């Protein structure tokens, strides 16, 4: 790698969203609706960016939940169920590989930065609970620039905030659309493939593929 700065996606790359599925069950929705919900939140965020509009991740997350829940329930019941699901974000943990992987990358001398379509506050809280808040140098969010990844402006804005060339940054994510977006913006990219699936052939291939962040740290210091 030709970088000293690693930029980390947060939702699903660092955070484990799976415990939220129990909250879906508790409000009367199937557990598998978690994946549908998250995909719809991303879809709406991407669409708003393309049409030069903006909304935060929490705003869209609540709006999608409201659509899923608005059947025969009262408005008050929908609001309470939405808040119950969203309240689960405050107790989410990271994947098991995240803390050791981040510490290994930090020991190797890399500057670590987060860049999320969610809020910087959520990223800080998540990594504080995981005990690795001290290894992160900056917490960046697209909220500050008004466009969601994978729009190229999100990545170039991050480079500007860090005072670095885009080509000197390595974007790390579990989402192929994120690594491909970073690549098209001129960044290096690393795909975390925890599920051992094939990378979509329609996207530009990442520079690095790793099983998890521990594996990435091993490849980064070779």
PDB file of C-alpha atoms in Angstrom:
ATOM      1  CA  UNK A   1       0.000   0.000   0.000  1.00  0.00           C
ATOM      2  CA  UNK A   2       1.033   3.563  -0.673  1.00  0.00           C
ATOM      3  CA  UNK A   3      -0.677   5.197   2.276  1.00  0.00           C
ATOM      4  CA  UNK A   4      -0.238   6.324   5.838  1.00  0.00           C
ATOM      5  CA  UNK A   5      -3.957   7.076   6.354  1.00  0.00           C
ATOM      6  CA  UNK A   6      -6.743   4.525   6.462  1.00  0.00           C
ATOM      7  CA  UNK A   7     -10.332   5.744   6.117  1.00  0.00           C
ATOM      8  CA  UNK A   8     -12.916   3.440   7.666  1.00  0.00           C
ATOM      9  CA  UNK A   9     -16.582   3.073   6.859  1.00  0.00           C
ATOM     10  CA  UNK A  10     -18.668   2.561  10.015  1.00  0.00           C
ATOM     11  CA  UNK A  11     -22.112   0.992   9.486  1.00  0.00           C
ATOM     12  CA  UNK A  12     -21.596  -2.783   9.044  1.00  0.00           C
ATOM     13  CA  UNK A  13     -17.869  -2.359   8.396  1.00  0.00           C
ATOM     14  CA  UNK A  14     -17.197  -1.634  12.070  1.00  0.00           C
ATOM     15  CA  UNK A  15     -20.628  -1.939  13.697  1.00  0.00           C
ATOM     16  CA  UNK A  16     -22.521  -5.212  13.920  1.00  0.00           C
ATOM     17  CA  UNK A  17     -26.130  -4.358  13.056  1.00  0.00           C
ATOM     18  CA  UNK A  18     -27.464  -7.894  13.561  1.00  0.00           C
ATOM     19  CA  UNK A  19     -28.697  -7.348  17.157  1.00  0.00           C
ATOM     20  CA  UNK A  20     -31.181  -4.809  15.776  1.00  0.00           C
ATOM     21  CA  UNK A  21     -33.124  -7.707  14.247  1.00  0.00           C
ATOM     22  CA  UNK A  22     -34.432  -8.586  17.714  1.00  0.00           C
ATOM     23  CA  UNK A  23     -35.842  -5.081  18.019  1.00  0.00           C
ATOM     24  CA  UNK A  24     -37.669  -5.583  14.738  1.00  0.00           C
ATOM     25  CA  UNK A  25     -39.230  -8.741  16.183  1.00  0.00           C
ATOM     26  CA  UNK A  26     -40.199  -6.885  19.347  1.00  0.00           C
ATOM     27  CA  UNK A  27     -42.221  -4.359  17.346  1.00  0.00           C
ATOM     28  CA  UNK A  28     -43.937  -7.047  15.275  1.00  0.00           C
ATOM     29  CA  UNK A  29     -41.770  -7.137  12.166  1.00  0.00           C
ATOM     30  CA  UNK A  30     -39.868 -10.175  10.821  1.00  0.00           C
ATOM     31  CA  UNK A  31     -36.190 -10.272  11.816  1.00  0.00           C
ATOM     32  CA  UNK A  32     -35.154 -10.379   8.158  1.00  0.00           C
ATOM     33  CA  UNK A  33     -36.688  -6.931   7.640  1.00  0.00           C
ATOM     34  CA  UNK A  34     -33.473  -5.537   9.124  1.00  0.00           C
ATOM     35  CA  UNK A  35     -31.663  -6.087   5.818  1.00  0.00           C
ATOM     36  CA  UNK A  36     -34.542  -4.631   3.810  1.00  0.00           C
ATOM     37  CA  UNK A  37     -34.710  -1.599   6.070  1.00  0.00           C
ATOM     38  CA  UNK A  38     -30.977  -0.876   5.856  1.00  0.00           C
ATOM     39  CA  UNK A  39     -30.976  -1.302   2.067  1.00  0.00           C
ATOM     40  CA  UNK A  40     -33.906   1.118   1.742  1.00  0.00           C
ATOM     41  CA  UNK A  41     -32.198   3.699   3.941  1.00  0.00           C
ATOM     42  CA  UNK A  42     -29.132   3.558   1.696  1.00  0.00           C
ATOM     43  CA  UNK A  43     -31.271   3.700  -1.443  1.00  0.00           C
ATOM     44  CA  UNK A  44     -33.065   6.825  -0.234  1.00  0.00           C
ATOM     45  CA  UNK A  45     -29.802   8.471   0.825  1.00  0.00           C
ATOM     46  CA  UNK A  46     -28.257   7.791  -2.574  1.00  0.00           C
ATOM     47  CA  UNK A  47     -31.377   9.075  -4.369  1.00  0.00           C
ATOM     48  CA  UNK A  48     -31.420  12.307  -2.399  1.00  0.00           C
ATOM     49  CA  UNK A  49     -27.743  12.879  -3.182  1.00  0.00           C
ATOM     50  CA  UNK A  50     -28.375  12.344  -6.905  1.00  0.00           C
ATOM     51  CA  UNK A  51     -31.252  14.838  -6.860  1.00  0.00           C
ATOM     52  CA  UNK A  52     -29.282  17.449  -4.903  1.00  0.00           C
ATOM     53  CA  UNK A  53     -31.309  17.053  -1.728  1.00  0.00           C
ATOM     54  CA  UNK A  54     -30.148  16.007   1.689  1.00  0.00           C
ATOM     55  CA  UNK A  55     -31.276  14.192   4.812  1.00  0.00           C
ATOM     56  CA  UNK A  56     -29.365  12.637   7.687  1.00  0.00           C
ATOM     57  CA  UNK A  57     -29.087   8.906   8.285  1.00  0.00           C
ATOM     58  CA  UNK A  58     -31.318   9.038  11.408  1.00  0.00           C
ATOM     59  CA  UNK A  59     -33.984  10.990   9.510  1.00  0.00           C
ATOM     60  CA  UNK A  60     -34.098   8.446   6.698  1.00  0.00           C
ATOM     61  CA  UNK A  61     -33.835   5.485   9.072  1.00  0.00           C
ATOM     62  CA  UNK A  62     -36.907   6.689  10.958  1.00  0.00           C
ATOM     63  CA  UNK A  63     -38.818   7.468   7.762  1.00  0.00           C
ATOM     64  CA  UNK A  64     -38.247   3.971   6.357  1.00  0.00           C
ATOM     65  CA  UNK A  65     -39.236   2.384   9.664  1.00  0.00           C
ATOM     66  CA  UNK A  66     -42.384   4.496   9.681  1.00  0.00           C
ATOM     67  CA  UNK A  67     -43.328   3.133   6.247  1.00  0.00           C
ATOM     68  CA  UNK A  68     -42.724  -0.440   7.393  1.00  0.00           C
ATOM     69  CA  UNK A  69     -44.767  -0.001  10.566  1.00  0.00           C
ATOM     70  CA  UNK A  70     -47.656   2.096   9.267  1.00  0.00           C
ATOM     71  CA  UNK A  71     -50.269  -0.618   8.828  1.00  0.00           C
ATOM     72  CA  UNK A  72     -53.204  -0.736  11.249  1.00  0.00           C
ATOM     73  CA  UNK A  73     -51.300   0.926  14.100  1.00  0.00           C
ATOM     74  CA  UNK A  74     -52.044   4.316  15.527  1.00  0.00           C
ATOM     75  CA  UNK A  75     -49.630   7.165  14.924  1.00  0.00           C
ATOM     76  CA  UNK A  76     -48.505   6.963  18.552  1.00  0.00           C
ATOM     77  CA  UNK A  77     -47.829   3.228  18.249  1.00  0.00           C
ATOM     78  CA  UNK A  78     -45.797   3.725  15.072  1.00  0.00           C
ATOM     79  CA  UNK A  79     -43.769   6.477  16.732  1.00  0.00           C
ATOM     80  CA  UNK A  80     -43.094   4.330  19.809  1.00  0.00           C
ATOM     81  CA  UNK A  81     -42.064   1.309  17.724  1.00  0.00           C
ATOM     82  CA  UNK A  82     -39.771   3.471  15.577  1.00  0.00           C
ATOM     83  CA  UNK A  83     -38.056   4.910  18.639  1.00  0.00           C
ATOM     84  CA  UNK A  84     -37.672   1.416  20.114  1.00  0.00           C
ATOM     85  CA  UNK A  85     -35.821   0.170  17.045  1.00  0.00           C
ATOM     86  CA  UNK A  86     -33.685   3.304  16.737  1.00  0.00           C
ATOM     87  CA  UNK A  87     -32.834   3.079  20.430  1.00  0.00           C
ATOM     88  CA  UNK A  88     -30.926  -0.112  19.683  1.00  0.00           C
ATOM     89  CA  UNK A  89     -28.161   1.866  17.985  1.00  0.00           C
ATOM     90  CA  UNK A  90     -26.979   3.056  21.368  1.00  0.00           C
ATOM     91  CA  UNK A  91     -26.012  -0.454  22.438  1.00  0.00           C
ATOM     92  CA  UNK A  92     -24.549  -1.867  19.232  1.00  0.00           C
ATOM     93  CA  UNK A  93     -21.105  -3.415  19.377  1.00  0.00           C
ATOM     94  CA  UNK A  94     -18.336  -3.816  16.836  1.00  0.00           C
ATOM     95  CA  UNK A  95     -17.480  -7.043  15.037  1.00  0.00           C
ATOM     96  CA  UNK A  96     -15.000  -9.248  16.960  1.00  0.00           C
ATOM     97  CA  UNK A  97     -12.140  -8.454  14.575  1.00  0.00           C
ATOM     98  CA  UNK A  98     -12.502  -4.668  14.809  1.00  0.00           C
ATOM     99  CA  UNK A  99     -10.740  -3.853  18.081  1.00  0.00           C
ATOM    100  CA  UNK A 100      -7.683  -6.089  17.521  1.00  0.00           C
ATOM    101  CA  UNK A 101      -7.513  -5.067  13.865  1.00  0.00           C
ATOM    102  CA  UNK A 102      -7.620  -1.342  14.614  1.00  0.00           C
ATOM    103  CA  UNK A 103      -5.017  -1.667  17.354  1.00  0.00           C
ATOM    104  CA  UNK A 104      -2.712  -3.589  15.011  1.00  0.00           C
ATOM    105  CA  UNK A 105      -3.083  -0.927  12.314  1.00  0.00           C
ATOM    106  CA  UNK A 106      -2.450   1.789  14.894  1.00  0.00           C
ATOM    107  CA  UNK A 107       0.689   0.048  16.152  1.00  0.00           C
ATOM    108  CA  UNK A 108       1.905  -0.184  12.564  1.00  0.00           C
ATOM    109  CA  UNK A 109       1.814   3.620  12.362  1.00  0.00           C
ATOM    110  CA  UNK A 110      -1.293   4.233  10.267  1.00  0.00           C
ATOM    111  CA  UNK A 111      -3.490   7.248  10.914  1.00  0.00           C
ATOM    112  CA  UNK A 112      -7.063   5.938  11.338  1.00  0.00           C
ATOM    113  CA  UNK A 113     -10.079   8.024  10.342  1.00  0.00           C
ATOM    114  CA  UNK A 114     -13.775   7.177  10.058  1.00  0.00           C
ATOM    115  CA  UNK A 115     -15.973   8.393   7.194  1.00  0.00           C
ATOM    116  CA  UNK A 116     -19.612   7.463   7.605  1.00  0.00           C
ATOM    117  CA  UNK A 117     -22.966   8.096   5.979  1.00  0.00           C
ATOM    118  CA  UNK A 118     -24.245   8.113   9.567  1.00  0.00           C
ATOM    119  CA  UNK A 119     -23.313  10.519  12.318  1.00  0.00           C
ATOM    120  CA  UNK A 120     -19.838  11.136  13.679  1.00  0.00           C
ATOM    121  CA  UNK A 121     -21.313  10.980  17.184  1.00  0.00           C
ATOM    122  CA  UNK A 122     -22.520   7.405  16.608  1.00  0.00           C
ATOM    123  CA  UNK A 123     -19.070   6.360  15.372  1.00  0.00           C
ATOM    124  CA  UNK A 124     -17.412   7.917  18.426  1.00  0.00           C
ATOM    125  CA  UNK A 125     -19.845   6.253  20.815  1.00  0.00           C
ATOM    126  CA  UNK A 126     -19.479   2.872  19.105  1.00  0.00           C
ATOM    127  CA  UNK A 127     -15.688   2.869  19.250  1.00  0.00           C
ATOM    128  CA  UNK A 128     -15.656   4.262  22.764  1.00  0.00           C
ATOM    129  CA  UNK A 129     -17.768   1.284  23.927  1.00  0.00           C
ATOM    130  CA  UNK A 130     -15.353  -1.002  22.081  1.00  0.00           C
ATOM    131  CA  UNK A 131     -12.388   0.514  23.933  1.00  0.00           C
ATOM    132  CA  UNK A 132     -10.595   1.763  20.824  1.00  0.00           C
ATOM    133  CA  UNK A 133     -11.623   5.408  20.770  1.00  0.00           C
ATOM    134  CA  UNK A 134      -7.989   6.345  21.425  1.00  0.00           C
ATOM    135  CA  UNK A 135      -6.685   4.887  18.147  1.00  0.00           C
ATOM    136  CA  UNK A 136      -8.966   6.972  15.906  1.00  0.00           C
ATOM    137  CA  UNK A 137      -7.506  10.310  14.833  1.00  0.00           C
ATOM    138  CA  UNK A 138     -10.602  11.874  13.209  1.00  0.00           C
ATOM    139  CA  UNK A 139     -14.321  11.155  13.003  1.00  0.00           C
ATOM    140  CA  UNK A 140     -15.771  12.417   9.718  1.00  0.00           C
ATOM    141  CA  UNK A 141     -19.382  12.273   8.552  1.00  0.00           C
ATOM    142  CA  UNK A 142     -21.041  13.121   5.241  1.00  0.00           C
ATOM    143  CA  UNK A 143     -23.419  15.273   7.297  1.00  0.00           C
ATOM    144  CA  UNK A 144     -20.779  17.982   7.019  1.00  0.00           C
ATOM    145  CA  UNK A 145     -20.637  17.940   3.225  1.00  0.00           C
ATOM    146  CA  UNK A 146     -24.247  17.078   2.378  1.00  0.00           C
ATOM    147  CA  UNK A 147     -23.671  14.197  -0.051  1.00  0.00           C
ATOM    148  CA  UNK A 148     -23.639  10.484   0.724  1.00  0.00           C
ATOM    149  CA  UNK A 149     -20.965   8.048  -0.276  1.00  0.00           C
ATOM    150  CA  UNK A 150     -20.404   6.769  -2.938  1.00  0.00           C
ATOM    151  CA  UNK A 151     -20.630  10.268  -4.441  1.00  0.00           C
ATOM    152  CA  UNK A 152     -17.046  11.272  -5.258  1.00  0.00           C
ATOM    153  CA  UNK A 153     -17.481  14.568  -3.404  1.00  0.00           C
ATOM    154  CA  UNK A 154     -17.722  12.752  -0.063  1.00  0.00           C
ATOM    155  CA  UNK A 155     -14.295  11.190  -0.537  1.00  0.00           C
ATOM    156  CA  UNK A 156     -12.589  14.293  -1.905  1.00  0.00           C
ATOM    157  CA  UNK A 157     -14.064  16.329   0.959  1.00  0.00           C
ATOM    158  CA  UNK A 158     -12.532  13.865   3.433  1.00  0.00           C
ATOM    159  CA  UNK A 159      -9.139  14.242   1.769  1.00  0.00           C
ATOM    160  CA  UNK A 160      -9.444  18.015   2.015  1.00  0.00           C
ATOM    161  CA  UNK A 161     -10.287  17.802   5.710  1.00  0.00           C
ATOM    162  CA  UNK A 162      -7.204  15.675   6.280  1.00  0.00           C
ATOM    163  CA  UNK A 163      -4.976  17.854   4.121  1.00  0.00           C
ATOM    164  CA  UNK A 164      -3.984  14.892   1.973  1.00  0.00           C
ATOM    165  CA  UNK A 165      -4.137  13.851  -1.667  1.00  0.00           C
ATOM    166  CA  UNK A 166      -7.021  11.493  -2.444  1.00  0.00           C
ATOM    167  CA  UNK A 167      -4.562   8.963  -3.843  1.00  0.00           C
ATOM    168  CA  UNK A 168      -2.772   8.705  -0.513  1.00  0.00           C
ATOM    169  CA  UNK A 169      -5.911   7.470   1.301  1.00  0.00           C
ATOM    170  CA  UNK A 170      -7.097   3.880   1.651  1.00  0.00           C
ATOM    171  CA  UNK A 171     -10.872   3.453   1.987  1.00  0.00           C
ATOM    172  CA  UNK A 172     -11.910   0.343   3.929  1.00  0.00           C
ATOM    173  CA  UNK A 173     -15.485  -0.971   3.736  1.00  0.00           C
ATOM    174  CA  UNK A 174     -17.601  -4.109   3.597  1.00  0.00           C
ATOM    175  CA  UNK A 175     -19.770  -2.546   0.887  1.00  0.00           C
ATOM    176  CA  UNK A 176     -18.592  -2.981  -2.713  1.00  0.00           C
ATOM    177  CA  UNK A 177     -20.401   0.241  -3.684  1.00  0.00           C
ATOM    178  CA  UNK A 178     -18.255   2.098  -1.132  1.00  0.00           C
ATOM    179  CA  UNK A 179     -14.913   0.687  -2.235  1.00  0.00           C
ATOM    180  CA  UNK A 180     -15.867   1.216  -5.888  1.00  0.00           C
ATOM    181  CA  UNK A 181     -16.941   4.785  -5.197  1.00  0.00           C
ATOM    182  CA  UNK A 182     -13.668   5.463  -3.433  1.00  0.00           C
ATOM    183  CA  UNK A 183     -11.696   3.956  -6.312  1.00  0.00           C
ATOM    184  CA  UNK A 184     -13.486   6.151  -8.853  1.00  0.00           C
ATOM    185  CA  UNK A 185     -12.720   9.193  -6.687  1.00  0.00           C
ATOM    186  CA  UNK A 186      -9.014   8.315  -6.817  1.00  0.00           C
ATOM    187  CA  UNK A 187      -8.545   6.621  -3.443  1.00  0.00           C
ATOM    188  CA  UNK A 188      -7.040   3.227  -2.849  1.00  0.00           C
ATOM    189  CA  UNK A 189      -9.589   0.717  -1.590  1.00  0.00           C
ATOM    190  CA  UNK A 190      -9.808  -2.349   0.628  1.00  0.00           C
ATOM    191  CA  UNK A 191     -12.836  -4.631   0.731  1.00  0.00           C
ATOM    192  CA  UNK A 192     -13.614  -6.514   3.934  1.00  0.00           C
ATOM    193  CA  UNK A 193     -15.214  -9.814   2.928  1.00  0.00           C
ATOM    194  CA  UNK A 194     -16.372 -11.403   6.186  1.00  0.00           C
ATOM    195  CA  UNK A 195     -19.057 -13.432   4.418  1.00  0.00           C
ATOM    196  CA  UNK A 196     -16.659 -14.912   1.850  1.00  0.00           C
ATOM    197  CA  UNK A 197     -18.768 -13.945  -1.148  1.00  0.00           C
ATOM    198  CA  UNK A 198     -17.738 -12.923  -4.652  1.00  0.00           C
ATOM    199  CA  UNK A 199     -17.106  -9.265  -5.360  1.00  0.00           C
ATOM    200  CA  UNK A 200     -19.609  -7.869  -7.927  1.00  0.00           C
ATOM    201  CA  UNK A 201     -18.075  -7.930 -11.395  1.00  0.00           C
ATOM    202  CA  UNK A 202     -19.924  -4.725 -12.317  1.00  0.00           C
ATOM    203  CA  UNK A 203     -17.842  -2.668  -9.857  1.00  0.00           C
ATOM    204  CA  UNK A 204     -14.203  -1.674 -10.057  1.00  0.00           C
ATOM    205  CA  UNK A 205     -12.242  -4.269  -8.086  1.00  0.00           C
ATOM    206  CA  UNK A 206     -10.651  -3.177  -4.791  1.00  0.00           C
ATOM    207  CA  UNK A 207      -6.888  -2.910  -4.430  1.00  0.00           C
ATOM    208  CA  UNK A 208      -6.982  -5.220  -1.412  1.00  0.00           C
ATOM    209  CA  UNK A 209      -9.424  -7.907  -0.267  1.00  0.00           C
ATOM    210  CA  UNK A 210      -9.223  -9.051   3.352  1.00  0.00           C
ATOM    211  CA  UNK A 211     -11.273 -11.444   5.483  1.00  0.00           C
ATOM    212  CA  UNK A 212     -11.523  -8.887   8.289  1.00  0.00           C
ATOM    213  CA  UNK A 213      -9.576  -6.039   9.871  1.00  0.00           C
ATOM    214  CA  UNK A 214      -7.067  -8.388  11.494  1.00  0.00           C
ATOM    215  CA  UNK A 215      -6.317  -9.858   8.077  1.00  0.00           C
ATOM    216  CA  UNK A 216      -6.100  -6.345   6.629  1.00  0.00           C
ATOM    217  CA  UNK A 217      -3.581  -5.335   9.308  1.00  0.00           C
ATOM    218  CA  UNK A 218      -1.430  -8.339   8.426  1.00  0.00           C
ATOM    219  CA  UNK A 219      -1.485  -7.434   4.733  1.00  0.00           C
ATOM    220  CA  UNK A 220      -0.871  -3.754   5.433  1.00  0.00           C
ATOM    221  CA  UNK A 221       2.413  -4.270   7.255  1.00  0.00           C
ATOM    222  CA  UNK A 222       3.979  -6.744   4.835  1.00  0.00           C
TER     223      UNK A 222
END
